[in-house]
Amino acid sequence: MALQPHENGGTDHRLPVRDGRDQRRQVSGEGPGYQLLPRTTEPEDRTVSRIYDITQPIRSGIPVWPGDTDYAEQRVWAIDASCPVNVSRLTLSTHTGTHADAPLHYDAGGLPIGAVDLDLYLGPALVLHLPPGLNRVESGHLAGRVPTGTRRLLLRTYDRFPQDVWDSDFTAIGADTIDSLAGQGVRLIGVDAPSLDPQSSKTMDAHMAVRRHGMAILEGLVLDDVPEGMFELIALPLRLATADAAPVRAILRSL
Ligand SMILES: Nc1ccccc1C(=O)C[C@H](N)C(=O)O
Ligand SMILES: [Zn+2]
Ligand SMILES: [Zn+2]
């Protein structure tokens, strides 16, 4: 019986036991969006930090942007009497699930994802909750809530992320909100929505604001189980040398 994460959110010094059921739950995206893992392997350091997995599980049927490429996984080699390995081929959009946009996505001359500064995707990040169902996050929604020195800001707009259905009416971020955050020193904006701009946008105003300020973007985060506050963000994009975006395995670690 795998040890359940500590319910009271406290530090649990027991080491979690992982079993097959636990792994299956992790693959399916069921179960809590966090794991309790030892912060170090040093026996004398029994501190346990909580890791929140804020990444959508990429699986067959994952909802994608209307008209975009469905995710597919084909077994090219399969273990049998003459073959010792399973090897698969993946077909997916660069914007599948939880991903990082490259400047190339919204700027024909922008950097591809394989060339972006990794420092932006690694370090202290503030998580803030917004009321669900907003049309757009305005500066007023964040007034007084972003402490000076905040470099990475993750915005939760869903109480429960729609894992299995596409939501065309997701909450967008106002371009003036991006401008205001950039003016406060924010360098990375992350959202649980599939885009900063509304699905119908043709002008991509929020992306253009990000471009003006040289900010980084994470989209498609899953922040359901994450309380407001400061965490360590780790969300490194795959090094796709010439691509316009890349999947990330995004996690937050309690500080
Ligand atoms: N797959 C697409 C196809 C066409 C237009 C937009 C998308 C998007 O996925 C939106 C993207 N994530 C964005 O950065 O806004
Ligand atoms: Zn994107
Ligand atoms: Zn985007």
Coordinates of C-alpha atoms and ligand atoms in Angstrom, one line a residue:
M1 CA 0.0 0.0 0.0
A2 CA 1.7 3.2 -1.2
L3 CA 2.0 5.8 1.4
Q4 CA -0.5 8.6 0.7
P5 CA 0.9 12.1 0.6
H6 CA 0.5 13.9 3.9
E7 CA -3.1 15.1 4.0
N8 CA -2.4 18.1 6.3
G9 CA 0.2 19.5 3.8
G10 CA 2.9 19.2 6.5
T11 CA 6.3 17.8 6.0
D12 CA 6.1 14.1 6.0
H13 CA 9.4 12.5 6.9
R14 CA 8.3 9.1 5.7
L15 CA 9.6 8.2 2.2
P16 CA 6.8 7.5 -0.2
V17 CA 6.7 3.9 -1.4
R18 CA 6.1 3.8 -5.2
D19 CA 4.2 0.8 -6.5
G20 CA 2.8 -0.2 -9.9
R21 CA -0.6 1.2 -9.0
D22 CA 1.1 4.4 -8.1
Q23 CA 2.9 4.6 -11.4
R24 CA -0.3 3.8 -13.3
R25 CA -2.0 6.6 -11.5
Q26 CA 0.8 9.0 -12.4
V27 CA 0.5 8.0 -16.1
S28 CA -3.3 8.4 -16.1
G29 CA -3.0 11.8 -14.4
E30 CA -5.2 10.5 -11.6
G31 CA -4.3 11.0 -8.0
P32 CA -2.9 14.1 -6.4
G33 CA -0.9 16.4 -8.6
Y34 CA 2.1 16.1 -6.2
Q35 CA 4.5 13.7 -4.8
L36 CA 6.5 13.7 -1.6
L37 CA 10.1 13.1 -2.5
P38 CA 13.3 13.5 -0.4
R39 CA 14.9 16.8 -1.2
T40 CA 18.3 15.1 -1.1
T41 CA 19.6 11.6 -0.8
E42 CA 21.7 12.6 2.3
P43 CA 20.4 10.4 5.1
E44 CA 21.1 13.1 7.7
D45 CA 18.9 15.6 5.7
R46 CA 15.4 14.2 6.2
T47 CA 13.8 17.4 4.8
V48 CA 11.1 16.4 2.4
S49 CA 10.0 19.0 -0.1
R50 CA 6.7 18.6 -1.9
I51 CA 6.9 18.3 -5.7
Y52 CA 3.8 19.4 -7.7
D53 CA 3.7 17.9 -11.1
I54 CA 2.0 20.7 -13.1
T55 CA 2.2 18.9 -16.5
Q56 CA -0.5 17.4 -18.5
P57 CA 0.0 13.7 -19.2
I58 CA 0.6 13.4 -23.0
R59 CA -1.5 10.4 -24.1
S60 CA -3.6 9.4 -27.0
G61 CA -6.7 11.6 -27.1
I62 CA -5.2 14.6 -25.3
P63 CA -7.2 17.6 -26.4
V64 CA -5.3 19.8 -28.8
W65 CA -6.0 23.2 -30.5
P66 CA -8.8 22.8 -33.0
G67 CA -7.3 21.7 -36.3
D68 CA -3.9 21.0 -34.9
T69 CA -2.1 17.6 -35.0
D70 CA -3.5 14.9 -32.8
Y71 CA -1.0 13.1 -30.6
A72 CA -0.1 9.7 -31.8
E73 CA 2.4 7.0 -30.6
Q74 CA 3.2 4.1 -32.9
R75 CA 5.3 1.2 -32.0
V76 CA 8.1 0.9 -34.6
W77 CA 9.9 -2.0 -33.0
A78 CA 8.1 -4.3 -30.6
I79 CA 9.6 -6.9 -28.2
D80 CA 9.2 -10.4 -29.5
A81 CA 11.3 -13.5 -30.1
S82 CA 13.6 -11.7 -32.5
C83 CA 13.4 -8.1 -31.1
P84 CA 14.7 -7.2 -27.6
V85 CA 13.2 -3.7 -27.5
N86 CA 10.1 -1.5 -27.8
V87 CA 10.7 1.7 -29.7
S88 CA 8.0 4.1 -30.7
R89 CA 7.4 7.0 -33.1
L90 CA 5.7 10.1 -31.8
T91 CA 3.5 12.5 -33.8
L92 CA 2.5 15.7 -32.0
S93 CA 2.1 19.5 -32.3
T94 CA 4.9 21.5 -30.7
H95 CA 2.0 23.1 -28.6
T96 CA 0.7 19.8 -27.3
G97 CA -0.2 19.9 -23.6
T98 CA 2.1 21.7 -21.2
H99 CA 4.6 23.6 -23.4
A100 CA 6.9 26.6 -23.8
D101 CA 6.3 28.9 -26.7
A102 CA 9.5 30.1 -28.5
P103 CA 9.7 33.7 -29.8
L104 CA 9.7 32.0 -33.3
H105 CA 6.0 31.1 -32.6
Y106 CA 4.8 34.7 -32.8
D107 CA 7.9 36.4 -34.5
A108 CA 9.0 35.1 -37.9
G109 CA 12.6 36.2 -36.9
G110 CA 12.4 35.0 -33.3
L111 CA 14.6 32.5 -31.5
P112 CA 13.6 28.8 -31.8
I113 CA 12.9 27.0 -28.6
G114 CA 16.2 25.2 -28.7
A115 CA 18.0 28.6 -28.4
V116 CA 16.0 30.3 -25.5
D117 CA 17.7 31.3 -22.2
L118 CA 17.0 28.4 -19.8
D119 CA 17.4 30.6 -16.8
L120 CA 13.9 31.9 -17.3
Y121 CA 12.4 28.4 -16.9
L122 CA 14.2 27.6 -13.6
G123 CA 13.9 29.4 -10.3
P124 CA 11.5 31.0 -7.8
A125 CA 8.0 31.5 -9.2
L126 CA 4.8 33.0 -7.7
V127 CA 1.5 31.2 -8.2
L128 CA -1.7 33.3 -8.1
H129 CA -5.3 32.1 -8.4
L130 CA -7.9 34.0 -10.5
P131 CA -11.6 33.6 -10.3
P132 CA -12.7 30.9 -12.8
G133 CA -14.6 32.0 -15.9
L134 CA -13.0 35.3 -16.5
N135 CA -12.9 36.4 -20.1
R136 CA -9.5 38.1 -19.6
V137 CA -7.1 38.7 -16.8
E138 CA -6.8 42.5 -16.3
S139 CA -4.1 44.4 -14.4
G140 CA -6.7 45.1 -11.7
H141 CA -7.0 41.3 -11.0
L142 CA -3.3 41.3 -10.0
A143 CA -3.0 44.7 -8.3
G144 CA -1.1 44.5 -5.1
R145 CA -0.6 40.7 -5.4
V146 CA 2.8 40.6 -7.2
P147 CA 5.6 41.4 -4.8
T148 CA 8.5 43.4 -6.1
G149 CA 11.2 41.1 -7.4
T150 CA 8.8 38.5 -8.8
R151 CA 10.5 37.1 -12.0
R152 CA 8.2 34.2 -12.8
L153 CA 4.4 34.4 -12.4
L154 CA 2.0 31.4 -12.9
L155 CA -1.7 32.2 -13.1
R156 CA -4.4 29.6 -12.3
T157 CA -7.6 30.3 -14.1
Y158 CA -9.3 26.9 -13.6
D159 CA -10.3 25.4 -10.3
R160 CA -10.2 22.0 -12.2
F161 CA -8.2 21.9 -15.4
P162 CA -10.3 20.4 -18.3
Q163 CA -8.0 17.4 -18.8
D164 CA -10.3 15.5 -21.3
V165 CA -12.2 18.2 -23.2
W166 CA -11.1 21.3 -25.2
D167 CA -12.3 24.5 -23.7
S168 CA -12.6 27.2 -26.4
D169 CA -13.6 29.8 -23.8
F170 CA -10.5 29.8 -21.8
T171 CA -9.4 32.9 -19.8
A172 CA -6.9 35.0 -21.8
I173 CA -4.4 37.6 -20.5
G174 CA -4.8 41.2 -21.5
A175 CA -1.8 42.8 -23.4
D176 CA -1.9 45.7 -20.9
T177 CA -1.6 43.2 -18.1
I178 CA 1.5 41.7 -19.7
D179 CA 2.9 45.3 -20.1
S180 CA 2.2 46.0 -16.5
L181 CA 3.8 42.8 -15.3
A182 CA 6.9 43.4 -17.5
G183 CA 7.2 46.8 -15.9
Q184 CA 7.3 45.2 -12.5
G185 CA 10.1 42.9 -13.6
V186 CA 8.2 39.7 -14.4
R187 CA 10.2 37.7 -17.1
L188 CA 8.1 34.6 -17.4
I189 CA 4.3 34.3 -17.6
G190 CA 2.7 30.9 -17.2
V191 CA -1.0 30.0 -17.6
D192 CA -3.2 26.9 -17.3
A193 CA -4.9 28.1 -20.5
P194 CA -3.7 26.8 -23.9
S195 CA -2.8 30.3 -25.0
L196 CA -2.3 33.8 -23.6
D197 CA -4.6 35.2 -26.3
P198 CA -8.3 34.2 -27.0
Q199 CA -8.7 31.3 -29.3
S200 CA -10.2 33.6 -31.9
S201 CA -7.4 36.2 -31.8
K202 CA -5.8 37.1 -35.1
T203 CA -3.7 40.0 -33.6
M204 CA -2.2 37.9 -30.8
D205 CA -2.0 41.1 -28.6
A206 CA -0.7 39.4 -25.5
H207 CA 2.0 37.5 -27.4
M208 CA 3.0 40.7 -29.1
A209 CA 3.4 42.3 -25.6
V210 CA 5.5 39.3 -24.5
R211 CA 7.6 39.9 -27.7
R212 CA 8.1 43.6 -26.9
H213 CA 9.4 42.7 -23.4
G214 CA 11.4 39.6 -24.3
M215 CA 9.4 37.5 -21.8
A216 CA 9.1 33.7 -21.7
I217 CA 5.7 31.8 -21.9
L218 CA 4.4 28.5 -20.4
E219 CA 1.0 27.4 -21.5
G220 CA -1.2 24.4 -20.6
L221 CA -0.1 24.1 -17.0
V222 CA -2.1 22.1 -14.5
L223 CA -2.3 24.1 -11.3
D224 CA -5.4 22.4 -9.6
D225 CA -3.5 21.2 -6.6
V226 CA -1.1 24.1 -6.2
P227 CA -1.9 26.7 -3.5
E228 CA -1.0 30.4 -4.0
G229 CA 2.5 31.3 -3.0
M230 CA 6.2 31.0 -3.9
F231 CA 7.7 27.8 -5.3
E232 CA 10.7 26.7 -7.2
L233 CA 9.8 26.3 -10.9
I234 CA 11.5 23.7 -13.1
A235 CA 10.1 23.6 -16.6
L236 CA 12.8 23.1 -19.2
P237 CA 11.8 22.9 -22.8
L238 CA 13.0 20.1 -25.0
R239 CA 15.9 21.2 -27.0
L240 CA 14.1 21.2 -30.4
A241 CA 16.8 23.1 -32.3
T242 CA 14.5 24.9 -34.8
A243 CA 11.0 24.5 -33.4
D244 CA 8.4 27.2 -32.5
A245 CA 7.6 25.6 -29.1
A246 CA 8.4 22.4 -27.1
P247 CA 6.7 20.2 -24.5
V248 CA 8.0 20.7 -21.0
R249 CA 7.9 18.5 -17.8
A250 CA 6.9 21.3 -15.5
I251 CA 7.1 20.9 -11.7
L252 CA 6.9 23.2 -8.7
R253 CA 8.9 22.4 -5.6
S254 CA 8.0 23.9 -2.2
L255 CA 10.6 26.3 -1.0
Ligands
LIG1 N1 -1.8 24.8 -32.0 C1 -2.1 26.0 -32.6 C2 -2.4 26.1 -33.9 C3 -2.8 27.3 -34.5 C4 -2.9 28.5 -33.6 C5 -2.6 28.4 -32.3 C6 -2.2 27.2 -31.8 C7 -1.9 27.0 -30.3 O1 -1.7 25.9 -29.8 C8 -1.9 28.2 -29.5 C9 -0.6 28.3 -28.9 N2 -0.4 27.4 -27.8 C10 -0.3 29.7 -28.4 O2 0.9 30.0 -28.2 O3 -1.1 30.6 -28.4
ZN2 ZN 1.7 27.7 -27.3
ZN3 ZN 1.3 31.0 -26.8

